[in-house]
Short mmCIF file of C-alpha atoms in Angstrom, two decimals:
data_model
loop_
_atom_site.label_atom_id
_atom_site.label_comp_id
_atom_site.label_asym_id
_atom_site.label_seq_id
_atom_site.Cartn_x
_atom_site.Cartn_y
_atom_site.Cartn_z
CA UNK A 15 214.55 82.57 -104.43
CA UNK A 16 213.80 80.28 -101.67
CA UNK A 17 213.38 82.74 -98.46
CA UNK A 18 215.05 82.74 -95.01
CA UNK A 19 214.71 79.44 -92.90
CA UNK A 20 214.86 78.64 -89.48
CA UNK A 21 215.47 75.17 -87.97
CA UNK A 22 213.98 73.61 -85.87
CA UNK A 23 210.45 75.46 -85.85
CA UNK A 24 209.31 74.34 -82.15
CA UNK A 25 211.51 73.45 -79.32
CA UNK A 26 210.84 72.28 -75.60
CA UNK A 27 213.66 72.57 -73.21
CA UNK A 28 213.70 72.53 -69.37
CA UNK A 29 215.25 75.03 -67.37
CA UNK A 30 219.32 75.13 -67.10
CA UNK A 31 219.71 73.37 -70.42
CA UNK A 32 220.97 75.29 -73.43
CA UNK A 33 219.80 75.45 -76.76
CA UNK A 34 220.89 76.19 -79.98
CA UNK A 35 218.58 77.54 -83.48
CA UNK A 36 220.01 77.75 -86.79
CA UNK A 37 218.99 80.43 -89.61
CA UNK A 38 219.86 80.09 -92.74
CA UNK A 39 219.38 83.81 -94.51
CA UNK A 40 218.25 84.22 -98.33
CA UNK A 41 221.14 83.79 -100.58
CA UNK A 42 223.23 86.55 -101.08
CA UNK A 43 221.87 87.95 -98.50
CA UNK A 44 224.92 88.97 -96.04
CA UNK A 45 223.11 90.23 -92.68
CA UNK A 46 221.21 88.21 -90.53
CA UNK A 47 219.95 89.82 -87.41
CA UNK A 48 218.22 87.47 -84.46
CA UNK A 49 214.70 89.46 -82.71
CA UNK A 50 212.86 87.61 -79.70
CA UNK A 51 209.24 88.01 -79.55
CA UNK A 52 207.13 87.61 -76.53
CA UNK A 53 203.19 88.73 -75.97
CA UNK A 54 204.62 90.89 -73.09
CA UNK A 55 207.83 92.69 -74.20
CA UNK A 56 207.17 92.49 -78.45
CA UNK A 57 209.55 92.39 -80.89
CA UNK A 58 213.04 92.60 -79.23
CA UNK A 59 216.43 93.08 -81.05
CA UNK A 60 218.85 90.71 -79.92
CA UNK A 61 222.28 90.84 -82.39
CA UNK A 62 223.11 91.28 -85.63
CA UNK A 63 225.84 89.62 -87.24
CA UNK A 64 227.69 90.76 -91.08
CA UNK A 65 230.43 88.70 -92.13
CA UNK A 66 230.94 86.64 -89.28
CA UNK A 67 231.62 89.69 -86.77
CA UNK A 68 228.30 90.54 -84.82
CA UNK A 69 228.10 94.56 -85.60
CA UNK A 70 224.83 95.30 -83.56
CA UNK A 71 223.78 93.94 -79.84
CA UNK A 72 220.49 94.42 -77.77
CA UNK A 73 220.15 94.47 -74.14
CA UNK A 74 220.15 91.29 -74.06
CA UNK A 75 222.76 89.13 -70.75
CA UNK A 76 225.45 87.26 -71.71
CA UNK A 77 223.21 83.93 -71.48
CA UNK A 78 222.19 84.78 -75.37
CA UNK A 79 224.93 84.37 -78.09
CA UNK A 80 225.44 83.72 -81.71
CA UNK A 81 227.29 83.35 -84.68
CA UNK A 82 227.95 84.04 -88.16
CA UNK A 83 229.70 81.24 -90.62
CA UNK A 84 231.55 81.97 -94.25
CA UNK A 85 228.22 81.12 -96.09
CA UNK A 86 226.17 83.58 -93.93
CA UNK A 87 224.06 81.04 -91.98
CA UNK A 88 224.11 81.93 -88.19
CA UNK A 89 223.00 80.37 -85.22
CA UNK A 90 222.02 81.68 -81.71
CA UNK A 91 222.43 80.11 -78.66
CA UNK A 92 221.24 80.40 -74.64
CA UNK A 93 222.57 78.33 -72.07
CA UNK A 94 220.97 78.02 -68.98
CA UNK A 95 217.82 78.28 -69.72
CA UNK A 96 215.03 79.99 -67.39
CA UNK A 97 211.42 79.85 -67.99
CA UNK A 98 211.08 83.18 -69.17
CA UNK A 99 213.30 82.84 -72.36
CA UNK A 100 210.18 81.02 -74.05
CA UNK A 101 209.87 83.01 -76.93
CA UNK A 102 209.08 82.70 -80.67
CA UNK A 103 212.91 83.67 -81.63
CA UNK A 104 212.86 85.25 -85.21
CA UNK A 105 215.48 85.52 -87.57
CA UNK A 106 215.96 88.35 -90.64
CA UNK A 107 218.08 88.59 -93.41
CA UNK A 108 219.16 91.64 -95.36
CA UNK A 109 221.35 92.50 -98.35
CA UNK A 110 223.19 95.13 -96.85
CA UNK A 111 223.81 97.46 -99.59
CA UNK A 112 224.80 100.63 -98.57
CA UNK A 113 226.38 101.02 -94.58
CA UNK A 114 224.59 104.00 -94.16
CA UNK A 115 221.37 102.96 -93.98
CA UNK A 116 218.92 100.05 -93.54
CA UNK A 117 217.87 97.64 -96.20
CA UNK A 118 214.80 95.14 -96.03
CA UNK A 119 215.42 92.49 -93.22
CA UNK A 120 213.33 89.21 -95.00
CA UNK A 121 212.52 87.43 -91.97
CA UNK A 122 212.02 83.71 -91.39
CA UNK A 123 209.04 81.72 -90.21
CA UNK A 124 210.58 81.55 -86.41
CA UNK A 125 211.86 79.04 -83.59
CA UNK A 126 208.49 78.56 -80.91
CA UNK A 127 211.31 77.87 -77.46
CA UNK A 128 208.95 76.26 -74.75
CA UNK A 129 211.05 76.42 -72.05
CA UNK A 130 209.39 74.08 -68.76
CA UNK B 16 216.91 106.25 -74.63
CA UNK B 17 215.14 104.96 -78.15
CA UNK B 18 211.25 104.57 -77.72
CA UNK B 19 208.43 103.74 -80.36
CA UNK B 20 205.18 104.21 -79.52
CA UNK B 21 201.49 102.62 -80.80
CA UNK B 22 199.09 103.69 -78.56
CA UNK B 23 196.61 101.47 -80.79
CA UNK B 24 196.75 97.72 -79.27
CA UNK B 25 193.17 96.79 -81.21
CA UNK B 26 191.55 98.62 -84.17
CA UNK B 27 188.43 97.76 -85.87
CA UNK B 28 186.95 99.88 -89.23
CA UNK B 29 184.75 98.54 -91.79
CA UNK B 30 185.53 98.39 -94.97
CA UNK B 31 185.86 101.17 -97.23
CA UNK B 32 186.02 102.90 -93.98
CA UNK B 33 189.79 105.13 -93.72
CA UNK B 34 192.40 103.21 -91.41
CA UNK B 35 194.84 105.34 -89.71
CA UNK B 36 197.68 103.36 -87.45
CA UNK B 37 199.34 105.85 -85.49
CA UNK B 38 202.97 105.74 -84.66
CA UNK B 39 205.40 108.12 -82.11
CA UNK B 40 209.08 107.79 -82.02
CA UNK B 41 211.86 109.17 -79.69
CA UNK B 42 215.45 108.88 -81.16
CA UNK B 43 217.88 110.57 -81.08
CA UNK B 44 219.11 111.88 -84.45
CA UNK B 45 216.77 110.85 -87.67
CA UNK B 46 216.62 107.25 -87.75
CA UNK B 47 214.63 105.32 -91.10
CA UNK B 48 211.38 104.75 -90.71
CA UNK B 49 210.13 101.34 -91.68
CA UNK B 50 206.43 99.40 -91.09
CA UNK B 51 206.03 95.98 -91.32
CA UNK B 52 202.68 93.55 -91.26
CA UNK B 53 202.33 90.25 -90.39
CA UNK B 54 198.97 88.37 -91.73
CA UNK B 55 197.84 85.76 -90.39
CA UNK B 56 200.01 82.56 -89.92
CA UNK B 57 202.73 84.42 -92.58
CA UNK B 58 205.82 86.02 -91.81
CA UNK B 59 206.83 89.21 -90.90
CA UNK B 60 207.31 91.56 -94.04
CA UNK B 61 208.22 94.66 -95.12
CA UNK B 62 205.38 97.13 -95.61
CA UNK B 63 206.56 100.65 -96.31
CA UNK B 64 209.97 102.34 -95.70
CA UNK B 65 209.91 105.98 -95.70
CA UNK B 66 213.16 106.62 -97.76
CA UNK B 67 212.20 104.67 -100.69
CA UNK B 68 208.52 105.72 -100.61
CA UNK B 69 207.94 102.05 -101.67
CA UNK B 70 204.51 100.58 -100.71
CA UNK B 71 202.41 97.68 -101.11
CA UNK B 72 198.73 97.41 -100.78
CA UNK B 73 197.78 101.09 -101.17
CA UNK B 74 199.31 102.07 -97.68
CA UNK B 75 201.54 105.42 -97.08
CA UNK B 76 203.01 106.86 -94.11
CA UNK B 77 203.50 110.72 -93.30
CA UNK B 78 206.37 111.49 -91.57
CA UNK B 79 206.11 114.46 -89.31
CA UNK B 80 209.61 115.48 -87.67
CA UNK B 81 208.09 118.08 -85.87
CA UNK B 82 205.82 115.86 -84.25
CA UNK B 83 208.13 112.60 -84.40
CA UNK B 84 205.38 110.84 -85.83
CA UNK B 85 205.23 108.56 -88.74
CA UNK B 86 201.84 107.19 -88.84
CA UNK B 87 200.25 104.46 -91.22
CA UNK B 88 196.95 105.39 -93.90
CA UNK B 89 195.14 103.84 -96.02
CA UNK B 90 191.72 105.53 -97.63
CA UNK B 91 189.97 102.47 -98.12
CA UNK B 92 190.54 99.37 -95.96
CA UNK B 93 190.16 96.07 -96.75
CA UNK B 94 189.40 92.95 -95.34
CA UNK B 95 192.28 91.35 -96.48
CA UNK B 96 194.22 94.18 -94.74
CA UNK B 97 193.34 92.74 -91.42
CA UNK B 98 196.87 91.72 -89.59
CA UNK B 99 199.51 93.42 -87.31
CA UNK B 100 201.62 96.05 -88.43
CA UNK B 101 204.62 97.28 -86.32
CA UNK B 102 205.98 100.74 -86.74
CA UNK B 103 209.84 100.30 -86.56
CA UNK B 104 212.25 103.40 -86.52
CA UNK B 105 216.19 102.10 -87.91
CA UNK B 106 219.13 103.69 -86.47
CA UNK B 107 222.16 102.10 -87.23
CA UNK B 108 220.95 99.06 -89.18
CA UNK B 109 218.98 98.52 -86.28
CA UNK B 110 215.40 98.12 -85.97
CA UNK B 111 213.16 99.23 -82.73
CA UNK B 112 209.54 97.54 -82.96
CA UNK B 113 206.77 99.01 -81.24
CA UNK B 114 204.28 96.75 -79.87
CA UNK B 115 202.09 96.63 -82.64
CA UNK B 116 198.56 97.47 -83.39
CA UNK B 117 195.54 94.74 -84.75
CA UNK B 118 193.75 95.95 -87.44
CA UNK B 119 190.65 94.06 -87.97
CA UNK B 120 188.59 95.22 -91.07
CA UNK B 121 185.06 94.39 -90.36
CA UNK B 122 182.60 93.37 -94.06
#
């Protein structure tokens, strides 16, 4: 089973633009949940999103978005960009078995955003 | 407020030496307690998950509710077992990552 990809894998972007990464989660696989990671603040959780409705959200402003399409590939977006968003922006996918609890989250290789 | 804790940032042993990656967590209510590794240039990946008791690599994790603790051992490191791991409580579907502790297995 081929495993969770991310597109592009490095981006530069200067401040006020906005960008937008795709993930595209193992098949089957119906969760996909978006983390930023950053040497200062870790592993953040930004959203989640399960058939096409995001379910979870981080603390995260408004500037950070994303989606979920019919064949479970999501993207994420940020508009206006600000220097501090340069991140290595991870994607996960999961089965999502049972509600109650957590399954695996199968993450991709990452986006590197240089933002200068 | 939901807080995980590795006090750890950098932890050398030598191998065959016992590896012990300590983990605190503050939720509220009992969340599922996960820990993932990442080697060097791979991915992120599942490690152990408490509820399943599933491990890889000869790892377990004691959970201690009294203590809120869920640390990582492993009687016998490795060198291949040098890498990150990140303790990561679930409430919710949603994971919390602490900030992670090196493990570098000296020969």
């Amino acid at each position: 089973k081929a495993g969770v990809t991310q597109t592009p894998r490095y981006l530069i972007k200067t401040r006020g633009q906005q960008v937008t990464l795709s993930c595209s989660p193992i098949s089957g696989h119906r969760s996909v949940s978006w983390y930023q990671q950053t040497p200062g603040q870790g592993l953040q959780f930004l959203f989640e999103y399960f058939s096409e409705t995001q379910r979870n959200k981080g603390n995260f402003p408004g500037r950070f978005s994303g989606r979920q399409f019919s064949n479970s590939r999501s993207e994420m977006n940020v508009s206006t960009l600000e220097l501090g968003d340069s991140a290595l922006y991870l994607c996960a996918s999961s089965l999502d078995r049972a509600l109650s609890s957590t399954d695996t989250q199968y993450f991709g290789p990452g986006t590197r955003l240089t933002v200068l | 407020a939901q807080r995980v804790t590795q006090p750890e940032k950098l932890l050398s042993v030598f191998k065959g030496a016992p590896v012990e990656l300590k983990c605190n967590y503050s939720y509220s209510g009992s969340p599922e307690l996960f820990w993932y590794v990442q080697y060097s240039r791979q991915r992120l990946q599942l490690l152990l998950r408490h509820i399943s008791r599933e491990s890889i690599k000869g790892f377990t994790a004691d959970l201690n509710k009294g203590e809120t603790s869920f640390h990582l051992k492993k009687p016998f490191a490795q060198e291949e077992d040098s890498a990150m791991y990140y303790c990561a409580p679930s409430s919710a579907r949603q994971l919390t990552f602490g900030s992670g502790t090196q493990l570098t297995v000296l020969p």
